[in-house]
Coordinates of C-alpha atoms in Angstrom, one line a residue:
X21 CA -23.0 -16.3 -27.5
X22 CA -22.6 -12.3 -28.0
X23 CA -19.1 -12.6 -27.8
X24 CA -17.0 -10.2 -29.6
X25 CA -14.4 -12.4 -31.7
X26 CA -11.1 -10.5 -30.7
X27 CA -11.9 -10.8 -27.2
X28 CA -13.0 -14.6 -27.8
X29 CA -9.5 -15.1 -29.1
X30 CA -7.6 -12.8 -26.5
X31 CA -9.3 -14.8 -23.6
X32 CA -8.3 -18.4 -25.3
X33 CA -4.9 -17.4 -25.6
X34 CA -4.4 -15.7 -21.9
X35 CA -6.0 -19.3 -21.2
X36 CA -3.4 -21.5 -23.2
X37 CA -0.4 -19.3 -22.4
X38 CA -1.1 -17.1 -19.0
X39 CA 1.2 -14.1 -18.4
X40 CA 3.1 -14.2 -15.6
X41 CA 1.0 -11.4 -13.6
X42 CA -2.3 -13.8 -13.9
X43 CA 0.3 -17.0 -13.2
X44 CA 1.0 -14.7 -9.9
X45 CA -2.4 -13.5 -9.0
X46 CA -3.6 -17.4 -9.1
X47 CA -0.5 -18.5 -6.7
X48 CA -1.5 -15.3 -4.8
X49 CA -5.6 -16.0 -4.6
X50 CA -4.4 -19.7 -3.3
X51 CA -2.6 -18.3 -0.6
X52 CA -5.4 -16.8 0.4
X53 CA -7.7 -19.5 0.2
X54 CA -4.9 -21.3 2.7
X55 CA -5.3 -18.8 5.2
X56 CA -9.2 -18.5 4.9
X57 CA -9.6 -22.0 5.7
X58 CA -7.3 -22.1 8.8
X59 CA -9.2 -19.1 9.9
X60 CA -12.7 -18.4 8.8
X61 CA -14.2 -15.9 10.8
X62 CA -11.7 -13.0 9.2
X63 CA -11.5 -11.1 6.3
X64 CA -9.5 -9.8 3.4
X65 CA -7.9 -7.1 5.7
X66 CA -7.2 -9.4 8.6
X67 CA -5.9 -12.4 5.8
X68 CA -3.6 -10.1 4.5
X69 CA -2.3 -9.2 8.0
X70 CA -1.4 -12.5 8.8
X71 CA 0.0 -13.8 5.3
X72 CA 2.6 -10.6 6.1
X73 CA 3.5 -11.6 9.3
X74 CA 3.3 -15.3 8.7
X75 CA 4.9 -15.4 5.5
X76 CA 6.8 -12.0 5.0
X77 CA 4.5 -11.5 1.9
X78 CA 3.7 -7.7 1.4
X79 CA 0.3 -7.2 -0.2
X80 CA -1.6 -4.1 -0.5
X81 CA -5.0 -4.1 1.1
X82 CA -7.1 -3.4 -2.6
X83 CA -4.7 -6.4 -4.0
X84 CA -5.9 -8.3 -1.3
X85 CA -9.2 -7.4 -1.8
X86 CA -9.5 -8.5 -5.2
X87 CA -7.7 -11.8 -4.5
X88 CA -10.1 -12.2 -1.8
X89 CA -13.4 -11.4 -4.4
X90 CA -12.2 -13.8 -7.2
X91 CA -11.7 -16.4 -4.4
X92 CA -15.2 -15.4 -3.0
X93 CA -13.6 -15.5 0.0
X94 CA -15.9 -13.8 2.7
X95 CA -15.7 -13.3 6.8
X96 CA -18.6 -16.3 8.6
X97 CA -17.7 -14.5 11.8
X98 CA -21.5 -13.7 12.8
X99 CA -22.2 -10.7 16.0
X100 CA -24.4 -11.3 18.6
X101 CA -25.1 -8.7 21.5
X102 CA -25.6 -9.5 25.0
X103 CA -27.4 -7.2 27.1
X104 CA -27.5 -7.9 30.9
X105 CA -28.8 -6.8 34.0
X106 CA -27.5 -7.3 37.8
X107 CA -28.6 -6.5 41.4
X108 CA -25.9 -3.6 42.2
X109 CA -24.4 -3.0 45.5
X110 CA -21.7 -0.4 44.8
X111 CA -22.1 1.7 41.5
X112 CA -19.5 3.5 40.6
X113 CA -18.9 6.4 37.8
X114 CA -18.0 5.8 34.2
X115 CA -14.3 7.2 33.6
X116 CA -13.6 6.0 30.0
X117 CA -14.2 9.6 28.4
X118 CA -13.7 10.8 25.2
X119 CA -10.4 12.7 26.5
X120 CA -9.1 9.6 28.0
X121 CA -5.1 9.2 26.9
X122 CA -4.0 6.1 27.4
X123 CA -0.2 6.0 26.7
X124 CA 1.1 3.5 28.9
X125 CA 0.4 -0.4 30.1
X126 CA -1.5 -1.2 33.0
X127 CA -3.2 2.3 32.6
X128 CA -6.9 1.0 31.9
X129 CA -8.2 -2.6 31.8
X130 CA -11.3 -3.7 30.7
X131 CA -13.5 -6.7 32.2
X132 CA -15.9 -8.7 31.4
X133 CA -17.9 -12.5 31.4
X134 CA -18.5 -13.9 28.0
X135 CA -20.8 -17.9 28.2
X136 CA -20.7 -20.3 25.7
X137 CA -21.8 -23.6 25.0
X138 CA -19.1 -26.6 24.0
X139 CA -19.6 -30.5 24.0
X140 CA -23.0 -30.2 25.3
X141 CA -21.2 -27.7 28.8
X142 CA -22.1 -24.6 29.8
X143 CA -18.5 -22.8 29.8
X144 CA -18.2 -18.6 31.5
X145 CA -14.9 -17.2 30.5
X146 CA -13.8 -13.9 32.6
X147 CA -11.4 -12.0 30.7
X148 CA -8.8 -8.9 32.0
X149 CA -8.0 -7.0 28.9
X150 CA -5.0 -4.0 29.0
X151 CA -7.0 -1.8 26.9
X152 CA -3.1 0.1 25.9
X153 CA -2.7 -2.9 23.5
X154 CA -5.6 -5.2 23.6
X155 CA -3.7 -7.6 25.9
X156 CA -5.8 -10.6 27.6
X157 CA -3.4 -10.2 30.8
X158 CA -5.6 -12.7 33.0
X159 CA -8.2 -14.8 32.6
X160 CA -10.1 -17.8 34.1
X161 CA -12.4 -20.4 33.0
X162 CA -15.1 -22.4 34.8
X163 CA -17.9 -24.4 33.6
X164 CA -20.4 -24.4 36.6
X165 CA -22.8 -21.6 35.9
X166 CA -22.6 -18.4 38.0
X167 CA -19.2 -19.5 39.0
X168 CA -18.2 -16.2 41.0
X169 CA -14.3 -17.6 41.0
X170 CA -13.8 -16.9 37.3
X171 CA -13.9 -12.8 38.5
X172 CA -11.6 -13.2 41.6
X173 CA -9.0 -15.6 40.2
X174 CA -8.6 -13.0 37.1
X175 CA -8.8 -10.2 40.0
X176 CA -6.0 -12.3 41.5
X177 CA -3.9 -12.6 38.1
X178 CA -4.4 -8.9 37.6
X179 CA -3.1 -7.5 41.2
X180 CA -0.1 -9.7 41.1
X181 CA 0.8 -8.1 37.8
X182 CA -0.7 -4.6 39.3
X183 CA 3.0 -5.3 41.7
X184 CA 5.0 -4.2 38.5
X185 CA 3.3 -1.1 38.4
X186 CA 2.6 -0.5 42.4
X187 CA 3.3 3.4 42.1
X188 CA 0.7 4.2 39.1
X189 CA -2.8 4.4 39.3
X190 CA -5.3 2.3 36.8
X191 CA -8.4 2.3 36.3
X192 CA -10.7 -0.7 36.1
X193 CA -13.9 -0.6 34.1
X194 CA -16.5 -3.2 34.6
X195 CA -20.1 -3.8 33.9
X196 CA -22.5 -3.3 37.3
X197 CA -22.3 -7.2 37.5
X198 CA -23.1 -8.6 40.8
X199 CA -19.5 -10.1 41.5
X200 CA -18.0 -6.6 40.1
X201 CA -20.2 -4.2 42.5
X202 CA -20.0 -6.9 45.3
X203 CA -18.2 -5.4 49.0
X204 CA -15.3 -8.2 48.7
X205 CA -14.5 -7.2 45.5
X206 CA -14.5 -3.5 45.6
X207 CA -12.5 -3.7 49.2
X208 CA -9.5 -4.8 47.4
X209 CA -8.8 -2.4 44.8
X210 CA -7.9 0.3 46.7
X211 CA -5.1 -1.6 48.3
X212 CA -3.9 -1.7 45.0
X213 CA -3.7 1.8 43.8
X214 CA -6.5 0.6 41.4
X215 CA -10.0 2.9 41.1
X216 CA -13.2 1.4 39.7
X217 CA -15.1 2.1 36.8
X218 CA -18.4 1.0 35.4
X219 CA -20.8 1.1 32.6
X220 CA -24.0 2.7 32.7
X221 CA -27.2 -0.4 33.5
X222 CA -27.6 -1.7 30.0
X223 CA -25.4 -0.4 28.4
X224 CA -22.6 -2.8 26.7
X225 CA -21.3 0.2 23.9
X226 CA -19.8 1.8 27.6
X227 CA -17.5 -1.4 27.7
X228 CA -17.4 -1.9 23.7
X229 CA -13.6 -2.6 23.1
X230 CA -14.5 -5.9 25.9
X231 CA -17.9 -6.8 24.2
X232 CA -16.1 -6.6 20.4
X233 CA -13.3 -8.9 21.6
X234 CA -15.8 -11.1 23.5
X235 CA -17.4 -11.8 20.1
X236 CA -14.1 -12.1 18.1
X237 CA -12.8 -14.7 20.7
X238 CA -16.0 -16.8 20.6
X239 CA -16.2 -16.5 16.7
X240 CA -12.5 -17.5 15.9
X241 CA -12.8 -20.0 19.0
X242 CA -15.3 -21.9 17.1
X243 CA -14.7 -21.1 13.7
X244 CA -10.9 -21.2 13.4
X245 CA -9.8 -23.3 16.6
X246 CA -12.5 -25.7 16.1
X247 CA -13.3 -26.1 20.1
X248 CA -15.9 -28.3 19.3
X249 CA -13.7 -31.2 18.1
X250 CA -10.9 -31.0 20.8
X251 CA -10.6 -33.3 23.8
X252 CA -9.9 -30.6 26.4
X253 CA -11.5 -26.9 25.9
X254 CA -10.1 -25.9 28.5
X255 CA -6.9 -26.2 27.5
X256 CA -7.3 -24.8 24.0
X257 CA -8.6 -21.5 25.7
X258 CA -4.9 -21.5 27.2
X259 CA -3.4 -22.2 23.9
X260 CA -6.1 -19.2 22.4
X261 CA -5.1 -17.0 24.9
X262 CA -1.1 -17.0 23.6
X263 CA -2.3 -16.8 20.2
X264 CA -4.7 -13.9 21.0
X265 CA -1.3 -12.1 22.6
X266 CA 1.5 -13.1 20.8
X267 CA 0.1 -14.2 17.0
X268 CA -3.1 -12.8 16.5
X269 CA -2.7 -9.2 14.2
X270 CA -5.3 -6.7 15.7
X271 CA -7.0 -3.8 13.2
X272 CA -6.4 -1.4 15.9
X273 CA -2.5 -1.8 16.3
X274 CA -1.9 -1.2 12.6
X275 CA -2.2 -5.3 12.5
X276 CA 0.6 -5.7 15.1
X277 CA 0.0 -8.6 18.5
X278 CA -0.7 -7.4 21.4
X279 CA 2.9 -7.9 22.8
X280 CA 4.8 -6.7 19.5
X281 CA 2.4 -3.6 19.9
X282 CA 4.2 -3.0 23.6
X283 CA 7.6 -4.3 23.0
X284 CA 7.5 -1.6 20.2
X285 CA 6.6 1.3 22.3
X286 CA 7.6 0.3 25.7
X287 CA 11.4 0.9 26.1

């Protein structure tokens, strides 16, 4: 076989009588197996994220890696991009620059419709997103296509939490959907202290922290929750939905939740 004898012999006895750093990396590489099959769609970084919070196991990310490669343990989360196009009544101006600071909640939220199909229904999903800490902060669900009341029930959910924050402006970015530059909508905002924001026509990367999230919530919905096999989807979105805020670690909070994110820096 071309094998040298001494390593021949090495390998047989690390195989007999394993040290107790390959006896480790084997309970380790399990652990990570475990977590890869309750959720999928993520990856080494994210895996070792959640073993830390979940467990209280420290690993460092190229440790994590290299479980992850023996394992061959790799992300299924697949990205798809949606481009869309509306009939526009009121445009208004892109404010998410560059220079934007955002250093407190309620400052910016993002907006957005994401469709999918489950048990052989059509379901749209209209998500509110704090974009201080990634927060879903409302939400609605329908599954009658072109709903419009998915946009004003989260529109409702997001004023009445706008009453906690009455005296400071935010800004609310939104595709040029036909609910979102419709006269009903746009007629409530300023009411609210709230001013409207929108993405150029075709163009999702002006709304890409909404779009990436839309993807990551249809991915782990399918892939980790399994909303094919449960009686009510609707329900599991609720139950995603406190996962998302309260569970899920995020990349870009240093792999905090949403809500340990704001309970850390809100005093």
């Amino acid at each position: 076989m071309d094998v040298n004898r001494r390593s021949f012999y090495y390998w047989r006895k690390n195989l007999n009588n394993p040290s107790n750093k390959i006896m480790k990396r084997n309970a380790d590489i399990l652990l990570f197996k475990k977590y890869h099959e309750l959720y999928p769609s993520h990856g080494y970084k994210w895996l070792r994220a959640i073993i830390e919070k979940e467990e209280g196991i420290v690993f460092s990310v190229n440790y994590a890696h290299r479980c992850c490669k023996y394992a061959g343990i790799r992300s299924k989360a697949k990205k798809i991009k949606i481009r869309r196009k509306y009939d526009r009544e009121y445009v208004y101006p892109n404010l998410l620059t560059a220079d934007l600071k955002i250093d407190r909640p309620m400052q910016v939220v993002v907006s957005d419709m994401t469709a999918f199909w489950c048990k052989n229904t059509f379901y749209e999903l209209t998500l509110y997103m704090d974009l201080f800490n990634n927060e879903i902060i409302a939400y609605d669900i329908s599954s009658k296509r072109g709903d419009r009341t998915t946009y004003i029930n989260g529109l409702d959910q997001l004023l009445e939490k706008k009453k906690e924050y009455r005296n400071l402006q935010l800004i609310l970015h939104t595709d040029q959907g036909s609910v979102y530059s419709s006269k009903s909508y746009n007629e409530l905002l300023p009411l609210y202290n709230i001013i409207h924001s929108m993405s150029r026509a075709g163009t999702p990367t002006d709304n890409a922290s909404m779009e990436a999230i839309n993807g990551w919530i249809k991915e782990e919905l399918f892939t980790d929750f399994k909303i094919n096999n449960l009686d009510d989807p609707v329900k599991s979105i609720d139950e995603y939905i406190y996962f998302f805020n309260n569970k899920r670690p995020a990349y870009s909070l240093n792999y905090m939740t949403p809500i340990q994110y704001k309970n850390l820096y809100v005093k």
